[in-house]
Short mmCIF file of C-alpha atoms and ligand atoms in Angstrom, two decimals:
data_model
loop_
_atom_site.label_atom_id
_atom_site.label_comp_id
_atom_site.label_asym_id
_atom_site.label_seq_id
_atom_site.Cartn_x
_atom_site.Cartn_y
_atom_site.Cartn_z
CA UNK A 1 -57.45 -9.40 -3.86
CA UNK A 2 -57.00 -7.57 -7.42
CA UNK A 3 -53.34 -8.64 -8.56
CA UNK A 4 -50.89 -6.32 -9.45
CA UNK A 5 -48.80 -6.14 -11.74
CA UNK A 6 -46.09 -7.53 -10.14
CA UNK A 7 -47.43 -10.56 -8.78
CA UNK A 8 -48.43 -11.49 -11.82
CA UNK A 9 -46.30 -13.86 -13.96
CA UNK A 10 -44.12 -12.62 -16.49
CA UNK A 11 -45.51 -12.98 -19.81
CA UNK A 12 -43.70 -15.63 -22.34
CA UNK A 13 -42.85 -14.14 -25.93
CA UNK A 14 -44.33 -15.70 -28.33
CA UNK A 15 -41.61 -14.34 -30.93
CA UNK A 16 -38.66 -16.80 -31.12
CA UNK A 17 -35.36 -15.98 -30.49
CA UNK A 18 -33.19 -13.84 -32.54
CA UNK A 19 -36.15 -12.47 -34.22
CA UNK A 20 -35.97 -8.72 -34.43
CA UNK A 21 -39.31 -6.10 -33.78
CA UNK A 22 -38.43 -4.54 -37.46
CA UNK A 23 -38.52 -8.81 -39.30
CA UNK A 24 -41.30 -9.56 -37.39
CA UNK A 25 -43.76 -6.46 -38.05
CA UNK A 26 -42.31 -5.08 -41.05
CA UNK A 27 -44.56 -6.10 -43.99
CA UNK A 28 -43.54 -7.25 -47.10
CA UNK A 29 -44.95 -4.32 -48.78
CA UNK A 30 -42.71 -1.64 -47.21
CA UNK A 31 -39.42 -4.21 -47.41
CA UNK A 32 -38.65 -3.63 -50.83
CA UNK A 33 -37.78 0.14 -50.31
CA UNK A 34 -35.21 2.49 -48.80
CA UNK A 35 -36.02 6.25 -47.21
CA UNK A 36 -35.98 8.75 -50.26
CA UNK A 37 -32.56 9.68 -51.26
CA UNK A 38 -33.79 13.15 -52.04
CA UNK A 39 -34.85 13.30 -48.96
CA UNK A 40 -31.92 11.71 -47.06
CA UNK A 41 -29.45 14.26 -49.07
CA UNK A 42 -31.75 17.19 -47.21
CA UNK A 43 -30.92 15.81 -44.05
CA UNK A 44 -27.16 14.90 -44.51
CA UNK A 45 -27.15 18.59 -46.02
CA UNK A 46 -28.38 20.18 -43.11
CA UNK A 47 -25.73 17.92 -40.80
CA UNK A 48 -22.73 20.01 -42.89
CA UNK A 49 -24.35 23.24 -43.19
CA UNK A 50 -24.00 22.78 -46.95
CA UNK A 51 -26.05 24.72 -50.08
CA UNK A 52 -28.88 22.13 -50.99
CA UNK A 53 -28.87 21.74 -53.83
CA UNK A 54 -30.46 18.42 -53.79
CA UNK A 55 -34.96 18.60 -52.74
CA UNK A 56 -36.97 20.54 -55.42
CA UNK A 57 -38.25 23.04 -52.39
CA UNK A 58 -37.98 26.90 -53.44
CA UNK A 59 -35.78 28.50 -50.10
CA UNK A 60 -37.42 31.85 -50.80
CA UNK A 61 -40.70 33.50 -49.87
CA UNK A 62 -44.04 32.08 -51.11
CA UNK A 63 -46.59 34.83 -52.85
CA UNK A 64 -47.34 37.06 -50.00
CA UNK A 65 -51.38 37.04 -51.34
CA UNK A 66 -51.56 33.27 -51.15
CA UNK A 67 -49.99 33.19 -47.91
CA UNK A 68 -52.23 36.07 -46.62
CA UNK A 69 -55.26 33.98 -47.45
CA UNK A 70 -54.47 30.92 -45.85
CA UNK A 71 -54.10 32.83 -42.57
CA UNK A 72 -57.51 34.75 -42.89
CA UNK A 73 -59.02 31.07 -44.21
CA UNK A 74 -57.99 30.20 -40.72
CA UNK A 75 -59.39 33.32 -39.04
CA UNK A 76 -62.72 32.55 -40.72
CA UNK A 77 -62.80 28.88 -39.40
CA UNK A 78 -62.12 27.01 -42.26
CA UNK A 79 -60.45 24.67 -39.33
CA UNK A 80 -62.93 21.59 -39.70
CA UNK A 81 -63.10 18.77 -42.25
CA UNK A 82 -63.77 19.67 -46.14
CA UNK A 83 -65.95 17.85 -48.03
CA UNK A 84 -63.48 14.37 -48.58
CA UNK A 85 -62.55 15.34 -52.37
CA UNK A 86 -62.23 19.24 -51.93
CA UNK A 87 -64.23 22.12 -50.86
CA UNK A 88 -66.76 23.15 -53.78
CA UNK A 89 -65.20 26.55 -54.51
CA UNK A 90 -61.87 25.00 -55.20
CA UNK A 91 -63.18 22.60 -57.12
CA UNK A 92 -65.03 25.16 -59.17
CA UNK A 93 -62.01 27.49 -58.98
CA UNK A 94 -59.84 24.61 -60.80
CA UNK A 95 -62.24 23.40 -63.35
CA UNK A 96 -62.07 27.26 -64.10
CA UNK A 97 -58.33 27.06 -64.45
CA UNK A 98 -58.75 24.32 -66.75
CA UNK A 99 -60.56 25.71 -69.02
CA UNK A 100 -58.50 28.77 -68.76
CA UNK A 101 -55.20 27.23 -69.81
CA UNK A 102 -56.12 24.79 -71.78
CA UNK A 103 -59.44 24.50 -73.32
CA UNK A 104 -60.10 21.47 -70.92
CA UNK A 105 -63.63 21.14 -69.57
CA UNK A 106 -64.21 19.13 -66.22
CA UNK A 107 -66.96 18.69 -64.11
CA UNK A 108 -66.34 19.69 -60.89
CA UNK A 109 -68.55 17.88 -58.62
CA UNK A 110 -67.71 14.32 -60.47
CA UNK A 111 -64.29 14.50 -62.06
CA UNK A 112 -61.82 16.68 -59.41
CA UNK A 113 -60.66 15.19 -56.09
CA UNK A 114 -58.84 17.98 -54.11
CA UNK A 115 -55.33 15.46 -52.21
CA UNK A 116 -52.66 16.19 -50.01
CA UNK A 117 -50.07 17.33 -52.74
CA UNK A 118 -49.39 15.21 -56.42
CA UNK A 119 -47.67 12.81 -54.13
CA UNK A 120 -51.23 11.49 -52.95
CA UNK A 121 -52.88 12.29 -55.77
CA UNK A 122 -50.44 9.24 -58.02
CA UNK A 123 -50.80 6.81 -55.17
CA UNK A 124 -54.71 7.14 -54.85
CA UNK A 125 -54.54 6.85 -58.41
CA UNK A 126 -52.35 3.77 -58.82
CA UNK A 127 -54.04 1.89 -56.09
CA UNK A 128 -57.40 2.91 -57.62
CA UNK A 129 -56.53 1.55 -60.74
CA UNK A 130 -54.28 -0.99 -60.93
CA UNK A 131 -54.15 -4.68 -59.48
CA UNK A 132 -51.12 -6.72 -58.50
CA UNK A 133 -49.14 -8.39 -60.79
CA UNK A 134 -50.46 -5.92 -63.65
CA UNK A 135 -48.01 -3.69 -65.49
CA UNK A 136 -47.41 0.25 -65.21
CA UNK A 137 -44.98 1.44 -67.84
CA UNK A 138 -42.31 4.63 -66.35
CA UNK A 139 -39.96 6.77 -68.67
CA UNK A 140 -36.65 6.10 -67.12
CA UNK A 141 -34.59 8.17 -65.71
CA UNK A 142 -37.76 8.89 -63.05
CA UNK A 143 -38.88 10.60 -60.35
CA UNK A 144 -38.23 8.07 -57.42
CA UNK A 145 -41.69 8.23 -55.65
CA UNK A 146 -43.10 5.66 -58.17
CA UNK A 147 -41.01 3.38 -57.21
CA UNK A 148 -42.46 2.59 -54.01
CA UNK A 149 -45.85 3.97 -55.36
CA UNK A 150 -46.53 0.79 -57.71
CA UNK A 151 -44.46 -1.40 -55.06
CA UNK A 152 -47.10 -0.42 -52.65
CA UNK A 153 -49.79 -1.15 -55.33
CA UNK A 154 -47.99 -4.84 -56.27
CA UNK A 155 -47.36 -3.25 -59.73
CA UNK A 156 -44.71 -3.84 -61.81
CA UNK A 157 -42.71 -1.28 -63.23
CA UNK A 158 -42.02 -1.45 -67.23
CA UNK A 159 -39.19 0.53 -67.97
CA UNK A 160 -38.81 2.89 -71.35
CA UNK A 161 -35.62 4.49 -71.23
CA UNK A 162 -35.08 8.25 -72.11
CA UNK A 163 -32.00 9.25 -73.95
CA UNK A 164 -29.44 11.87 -73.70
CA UNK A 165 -29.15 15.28 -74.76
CA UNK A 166 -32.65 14.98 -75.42
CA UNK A 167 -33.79 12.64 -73.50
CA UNK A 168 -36.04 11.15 -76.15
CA UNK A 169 -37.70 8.00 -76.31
CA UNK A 170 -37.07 5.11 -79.03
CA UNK A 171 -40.92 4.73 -80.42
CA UNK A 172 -40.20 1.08 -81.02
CA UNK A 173 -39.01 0.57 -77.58
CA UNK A 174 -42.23 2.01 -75.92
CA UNK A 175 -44.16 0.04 -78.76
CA UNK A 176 -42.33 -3.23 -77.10
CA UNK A 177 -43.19 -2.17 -73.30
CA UNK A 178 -47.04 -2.06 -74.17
CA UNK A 179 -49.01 -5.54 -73.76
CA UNK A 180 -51.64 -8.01 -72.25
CA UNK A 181 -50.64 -7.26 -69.14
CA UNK A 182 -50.22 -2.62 -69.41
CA UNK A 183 -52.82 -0.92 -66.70
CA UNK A 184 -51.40 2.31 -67.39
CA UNK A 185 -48.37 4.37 -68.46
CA UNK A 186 -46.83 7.17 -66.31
CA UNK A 187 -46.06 10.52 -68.29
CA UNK A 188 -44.29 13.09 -66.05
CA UNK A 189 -44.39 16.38 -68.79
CA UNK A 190 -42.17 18.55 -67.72
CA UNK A 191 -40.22 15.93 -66.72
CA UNK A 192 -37.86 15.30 -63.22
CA UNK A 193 -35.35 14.85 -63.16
CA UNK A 194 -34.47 15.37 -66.99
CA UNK A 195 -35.95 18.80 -67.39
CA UNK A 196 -38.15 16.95 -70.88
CA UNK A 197 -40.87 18.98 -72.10
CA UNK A 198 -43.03 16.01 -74.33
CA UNK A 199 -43.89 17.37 -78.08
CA UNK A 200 -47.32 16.82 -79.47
CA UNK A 201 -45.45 14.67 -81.53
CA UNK A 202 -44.77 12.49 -78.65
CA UNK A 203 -47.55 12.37 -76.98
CA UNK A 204 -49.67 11.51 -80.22
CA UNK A 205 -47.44 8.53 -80.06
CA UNK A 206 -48.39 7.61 -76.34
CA UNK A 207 -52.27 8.44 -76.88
CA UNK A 208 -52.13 6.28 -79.68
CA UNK A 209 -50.49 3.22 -77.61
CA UNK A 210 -53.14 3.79 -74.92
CA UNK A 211 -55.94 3.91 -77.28
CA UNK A 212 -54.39 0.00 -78.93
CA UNK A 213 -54.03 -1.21 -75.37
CA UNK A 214 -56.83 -0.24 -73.83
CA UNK A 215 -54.38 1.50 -71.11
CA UNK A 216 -55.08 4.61 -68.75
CA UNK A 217 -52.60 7.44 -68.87
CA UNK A 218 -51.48 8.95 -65.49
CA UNK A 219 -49.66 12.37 -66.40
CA UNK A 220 -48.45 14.25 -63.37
CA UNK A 221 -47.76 17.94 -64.60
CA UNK A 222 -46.62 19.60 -61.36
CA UNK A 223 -44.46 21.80 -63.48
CA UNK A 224 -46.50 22.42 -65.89
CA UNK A 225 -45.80 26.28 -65.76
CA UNK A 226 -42.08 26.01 -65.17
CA UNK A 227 -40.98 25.93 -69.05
CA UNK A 228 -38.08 27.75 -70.74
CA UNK A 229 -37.01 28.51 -74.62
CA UNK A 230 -40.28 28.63 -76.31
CA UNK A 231 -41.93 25.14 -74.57
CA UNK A 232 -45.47 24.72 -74.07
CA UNK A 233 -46.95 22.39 -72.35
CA UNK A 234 -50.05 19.99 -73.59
CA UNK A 235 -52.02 18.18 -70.96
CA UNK A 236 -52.83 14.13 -72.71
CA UNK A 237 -56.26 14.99 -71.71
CA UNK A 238 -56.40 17.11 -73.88
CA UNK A 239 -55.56 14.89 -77.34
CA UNK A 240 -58.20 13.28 -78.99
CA UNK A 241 -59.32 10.11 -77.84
CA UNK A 242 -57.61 10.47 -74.23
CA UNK A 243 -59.87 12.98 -72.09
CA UNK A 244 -61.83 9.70 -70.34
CA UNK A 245 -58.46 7.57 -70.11
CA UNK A 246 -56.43 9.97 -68.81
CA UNK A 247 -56.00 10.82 -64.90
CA UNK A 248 -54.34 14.47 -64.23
CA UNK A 249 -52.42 15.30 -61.06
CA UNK A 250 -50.76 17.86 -60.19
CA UNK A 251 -50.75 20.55 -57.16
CA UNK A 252 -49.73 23.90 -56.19
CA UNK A 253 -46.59 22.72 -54.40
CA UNK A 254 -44.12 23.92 -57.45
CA UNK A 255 -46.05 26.39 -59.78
CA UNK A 256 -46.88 28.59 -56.29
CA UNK A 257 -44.02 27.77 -54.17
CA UNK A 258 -45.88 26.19 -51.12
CA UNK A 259 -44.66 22.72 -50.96
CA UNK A 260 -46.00 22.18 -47.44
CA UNK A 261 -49.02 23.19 -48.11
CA UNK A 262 -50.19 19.85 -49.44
CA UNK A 263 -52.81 20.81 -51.81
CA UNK A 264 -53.26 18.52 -55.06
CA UNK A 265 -55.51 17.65 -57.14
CA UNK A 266 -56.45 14.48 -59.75
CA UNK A 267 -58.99 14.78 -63.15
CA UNK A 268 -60.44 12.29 -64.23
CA UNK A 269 -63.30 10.68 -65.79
CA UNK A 270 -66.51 9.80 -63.13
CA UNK A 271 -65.89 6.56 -63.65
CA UNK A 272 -62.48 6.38 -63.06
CA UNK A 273 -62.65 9.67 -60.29
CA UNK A 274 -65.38 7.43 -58.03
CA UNK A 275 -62.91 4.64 -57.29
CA UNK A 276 -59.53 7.19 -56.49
CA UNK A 277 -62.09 9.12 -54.30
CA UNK A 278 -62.95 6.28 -52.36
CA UNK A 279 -58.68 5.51 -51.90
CA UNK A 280 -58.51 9.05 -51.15
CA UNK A 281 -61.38 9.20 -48.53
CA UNK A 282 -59.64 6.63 -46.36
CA UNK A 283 -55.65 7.64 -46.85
CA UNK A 284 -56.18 11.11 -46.19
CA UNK A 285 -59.78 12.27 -45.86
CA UNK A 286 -59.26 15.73 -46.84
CA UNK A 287 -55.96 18.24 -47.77
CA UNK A 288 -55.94 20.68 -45.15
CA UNK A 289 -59.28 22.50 -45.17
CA UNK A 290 -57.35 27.15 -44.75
CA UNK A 291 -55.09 25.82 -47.80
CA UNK A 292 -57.76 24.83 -50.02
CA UNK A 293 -59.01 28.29 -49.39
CA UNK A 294 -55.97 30.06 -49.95
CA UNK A 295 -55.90 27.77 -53.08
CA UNK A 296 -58.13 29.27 -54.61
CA UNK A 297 -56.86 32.68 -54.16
CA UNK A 298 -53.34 31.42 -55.97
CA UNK A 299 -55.54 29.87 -58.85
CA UNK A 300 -57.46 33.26 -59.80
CA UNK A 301 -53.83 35.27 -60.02
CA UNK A 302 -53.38 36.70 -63.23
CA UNK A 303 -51.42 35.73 -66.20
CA UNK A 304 -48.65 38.31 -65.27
CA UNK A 305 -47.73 36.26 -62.13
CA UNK A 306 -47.06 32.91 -64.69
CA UNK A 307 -45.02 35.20 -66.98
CA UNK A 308 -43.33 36.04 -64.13
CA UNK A 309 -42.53 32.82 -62.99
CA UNK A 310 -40.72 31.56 -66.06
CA UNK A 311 -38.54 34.21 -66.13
CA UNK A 312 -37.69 33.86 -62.37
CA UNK A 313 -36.40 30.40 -63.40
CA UNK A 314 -35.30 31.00 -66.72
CA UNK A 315 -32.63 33.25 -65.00
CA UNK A 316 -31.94 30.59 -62.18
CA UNK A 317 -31.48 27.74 -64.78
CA UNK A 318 -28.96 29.64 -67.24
CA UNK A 319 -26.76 30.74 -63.77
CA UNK A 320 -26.23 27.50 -62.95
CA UNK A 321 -26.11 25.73 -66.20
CA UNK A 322 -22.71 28.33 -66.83
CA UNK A 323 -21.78 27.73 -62.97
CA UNK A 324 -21.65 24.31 -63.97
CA UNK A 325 -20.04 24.00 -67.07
CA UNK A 326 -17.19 26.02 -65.26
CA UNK A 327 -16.95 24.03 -62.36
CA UNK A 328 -16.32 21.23 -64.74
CA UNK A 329 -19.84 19.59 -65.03
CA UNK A 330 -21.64 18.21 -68.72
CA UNK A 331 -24.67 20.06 -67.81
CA UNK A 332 -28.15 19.17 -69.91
CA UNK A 333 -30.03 22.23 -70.76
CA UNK A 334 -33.73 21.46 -69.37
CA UNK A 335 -36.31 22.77 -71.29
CA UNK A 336 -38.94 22.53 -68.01
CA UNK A 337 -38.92 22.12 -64.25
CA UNK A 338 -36.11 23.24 -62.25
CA UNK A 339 -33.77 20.65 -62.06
CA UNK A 340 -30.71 19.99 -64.25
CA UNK A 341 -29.29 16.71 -64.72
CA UNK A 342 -25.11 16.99 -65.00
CA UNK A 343 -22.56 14.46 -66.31
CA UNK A 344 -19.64 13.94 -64.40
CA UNK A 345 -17.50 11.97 -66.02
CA UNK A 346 -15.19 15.20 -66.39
CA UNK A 347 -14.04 14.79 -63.11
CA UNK A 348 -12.98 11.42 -63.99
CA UNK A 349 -15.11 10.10 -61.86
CA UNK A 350 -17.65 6.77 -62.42
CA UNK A 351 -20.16 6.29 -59.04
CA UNK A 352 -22.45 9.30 -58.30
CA UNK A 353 -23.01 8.07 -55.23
CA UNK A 354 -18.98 8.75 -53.77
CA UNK A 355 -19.22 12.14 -56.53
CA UNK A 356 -21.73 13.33 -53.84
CA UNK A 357 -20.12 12.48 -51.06
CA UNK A 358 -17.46 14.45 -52.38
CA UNK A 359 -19.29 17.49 -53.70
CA UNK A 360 -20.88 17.74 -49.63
CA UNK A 361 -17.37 17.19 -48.23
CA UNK A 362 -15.10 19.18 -50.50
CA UNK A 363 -17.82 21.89 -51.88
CA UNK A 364 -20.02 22.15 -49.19
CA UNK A 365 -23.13 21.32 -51.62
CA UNK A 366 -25.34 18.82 -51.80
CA UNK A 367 -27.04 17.47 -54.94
CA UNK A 368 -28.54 14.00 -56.19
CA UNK A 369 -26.75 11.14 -56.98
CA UNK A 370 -28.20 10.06 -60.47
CA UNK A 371 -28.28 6.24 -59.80
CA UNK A 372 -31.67 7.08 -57.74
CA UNK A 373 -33.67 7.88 -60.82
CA UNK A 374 -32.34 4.62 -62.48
CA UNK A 375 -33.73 0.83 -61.53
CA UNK A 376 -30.17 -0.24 -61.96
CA UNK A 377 -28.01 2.18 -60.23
CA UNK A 378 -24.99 1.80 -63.28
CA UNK A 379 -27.09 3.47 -65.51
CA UNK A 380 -26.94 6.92 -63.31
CA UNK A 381 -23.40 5.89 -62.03
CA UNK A 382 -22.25 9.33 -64.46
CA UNK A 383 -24.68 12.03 -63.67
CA UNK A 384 -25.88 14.30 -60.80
CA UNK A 385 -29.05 16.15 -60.13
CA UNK A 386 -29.10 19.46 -59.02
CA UNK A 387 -32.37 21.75 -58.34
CA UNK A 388 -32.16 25.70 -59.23
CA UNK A 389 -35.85 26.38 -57.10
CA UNK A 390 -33.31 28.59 -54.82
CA UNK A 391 -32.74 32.17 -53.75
CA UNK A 392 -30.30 33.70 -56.25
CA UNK A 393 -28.02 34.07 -53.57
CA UNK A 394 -27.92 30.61 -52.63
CA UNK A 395 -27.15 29.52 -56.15
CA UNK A 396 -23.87 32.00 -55.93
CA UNK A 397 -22.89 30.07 -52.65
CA UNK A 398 -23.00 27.13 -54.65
CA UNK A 399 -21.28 28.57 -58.04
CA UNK A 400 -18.53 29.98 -55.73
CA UNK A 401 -18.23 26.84 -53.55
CA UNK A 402 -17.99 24.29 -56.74
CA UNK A 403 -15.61 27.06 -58.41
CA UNK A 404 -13.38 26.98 -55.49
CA UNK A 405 -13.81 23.03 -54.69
CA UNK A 406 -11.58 20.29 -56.11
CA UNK A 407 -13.47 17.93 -57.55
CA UNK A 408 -11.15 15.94 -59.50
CA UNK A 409 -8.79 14.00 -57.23
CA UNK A 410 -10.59 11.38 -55.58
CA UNK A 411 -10.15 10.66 -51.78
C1 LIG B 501 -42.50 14.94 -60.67
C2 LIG B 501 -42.96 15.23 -59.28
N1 LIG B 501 -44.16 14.82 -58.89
C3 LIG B 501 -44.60 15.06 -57.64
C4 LIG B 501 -43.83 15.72 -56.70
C5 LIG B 501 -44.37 15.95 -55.33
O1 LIG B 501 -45.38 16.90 -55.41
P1 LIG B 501 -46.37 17.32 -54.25
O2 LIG B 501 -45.68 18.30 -53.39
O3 LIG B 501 -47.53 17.92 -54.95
O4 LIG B 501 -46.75 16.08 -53.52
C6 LIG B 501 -42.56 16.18 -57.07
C7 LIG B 501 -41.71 16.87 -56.09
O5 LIG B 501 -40.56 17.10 -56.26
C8 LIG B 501 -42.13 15.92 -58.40
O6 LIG B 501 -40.92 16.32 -58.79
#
């Protein structure tokens, strides 16, 4: 007779008492990090029906071209695995674009992997590069996935702090945060959440520390388009001395509106391209085979549709910077990206975290609090981060909401 399961004996747990499933199989890796506050704001938005104001995703309509050629890239079976670091005519189509914009020549059969989105592309690069215990230097305020990016890589983080109204960086400072121990240093040009556009000057400066240190660059330049009063924008690769020590990511998430698309991309060097292929092969295998078709599409669109672009935000960023200022915010005037970084202190209030709470209860809108792009939470304890990547009507919502709102009294 074949037992069942019943008359079988019950099984003794190994797992002693008191031990919970998420201490006994969470690994020490993951522990060290919370869910994404961005993120989180998105969902406690949603919850109150308020304006979000808070996740860089556009709320209006993606190019109607690109979007037409990712459904006929599906029609014409482009449904199966691509070739693990991007389909050949993307790849061709972006070391086209290169050279377009910027004079930058790549090879694209050994120095472009095709990712899911920049958000990939950073952590392929970061694990493909750097070893645990070694040192990755981050402008700070910053973007909060490389937190858990270098976490996950056993990196430490070596902070160089960006300054107000400016947000520029003390040379001397990032002269101290290079050493013995620097893998690489983390540019994000424009910059979120401070809306920094890096001079040449600036970036001569970094170049030159990389060069002394023997240190790799890692710029990601997903808003490398979005740039307002006169900006431009220089890739690192591009300065002499940095083409082979620099790795590139970006995507088409921001510059074409399709954040879900996951399409990204890294440059780099063969030598340095071989090992993030290899991390990319086995995270992701391939960014979804009808997008990397339709990706090419966006990257052929003329220069009228980048033109056309900065002015969209350009308008977006100067109606909320006023909305702002008359709601009673300190508004910084970005010069890139669409995100503004606001001071509240106007409100007479000190901890961004209970500012939001108040903003999503009282206004109805939901930014960022500004202690998540800080490694110690006092340091962003006075400012909020709000995206302008939204419908014009959405951003009157908000201006109406804060106008109406009282903000000052606390609970
Ligand atoms: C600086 C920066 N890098 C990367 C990302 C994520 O980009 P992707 O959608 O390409 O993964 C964002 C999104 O907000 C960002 O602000």
């Amino acid at each position: 007779m074949t037992p069942t399961e019943s008359t079988l004996p019950a099984r003794q747990s190994v797992r002693p008492a008191g031990l919970s499933i998420r201490d006994r199989f969470r690994s020490r890796r993951t522990a060290n990090f919370t869910e994404s506050v961005i993120r989180e704001m998105t969902r406690l938005a949603l919850e109150v029906d308020a304006v979000n104001l808070a996740q860089g995703f556009p709320d209006f309509a993606a190019p109607a071209e690109i979007k037409e050629a990712a459904c006929q890239a599906i029609s014409d079976e482009h449904n199966q695995y691509t070739i693990t670091w991007g389909s050949p005519n993307l790849r061709r189509a972006l070391a086209g674009y290169y050279l377009r914009w910027y004079g930058l020549s790549l090879d694209p059969e050994r120095e472009i992997t095709v990712c899911c989105g920049s958000t990939e592309g950073m952590i392929a690069s970061l694990l493909a590069t750097t070893n645990p215990g070694e040192e990755v230097i981050v402008f700070e305020p910053y973007y909060e996935n490389y937190g858990p990016d270098t976490w996950l890589c056993g990196a430490e983080r070596r902070l160089v702090r960006l300054h107000p109204p400016h947000w520029t960086f003390d040379p001397d400072e990032l002269r101290r945060a290079f050493n013995r121990r620097t893998k690489a240093i983390i540019v994000t040009n424009p910059h979120n959440p401070t809306g920094k556009v890096f001079t040449r000057g600036e970036l001569e400066q970094i170049a030159a520390l990389c060069q002394e240190h023997d240190a790799l660059a890692i710029t990601d330049e997903i808003y490398e388009h979005i740039l307002y009063d006169g900006a431009r924008h220089i890739p690192l690769a591009t300065l002499p001395g940095m083409r082979d020590r620099t790795i590139l990511v970006n995507s088409l998430s921001k510059t074409f509106s399709v954040t879900g698309w996951r399409v990204g991309w890294v440059a780099a060097a063969p030598d340095l391209a071989e090992s993030i292929r290899k991390v990319h092969d086995f995270l992701t295998v391939n960014s979804p085979a009808p997008m990397q078709q339709a990706a090419v599409l966006a990257l052929s669109l003329p220069d009228a549709f980048y033109a056309a672009l900065g002015e969209h935000y350009r308008r977006r960023r100067d109606y909320l910077l006023s909305a702002l200022e008359r709601a009673g915010f300190e508004p910084f005037r970005p010069l890139g990206a669409y995100y503004v970084m606001a001071g509240i202190s106007g409100f007479g209030a000190d901890d961004d975290v209970a500012f939001t709470r108040r903003l999503l209860s009282r206004a109805g809108v939901a930014g960022v609090p500004g202690s998540s792009f800080f490694e110690n939470p006092a340091d962003g304890a006075n400012l909020i981060r709000f995206c302008f990547c939204k419908k014009y009507e959405t951003l009157e919502a908000a201006a109406d909401r804060l106008a109406r709102a009282d903000l000052r009294t606390p609970a």
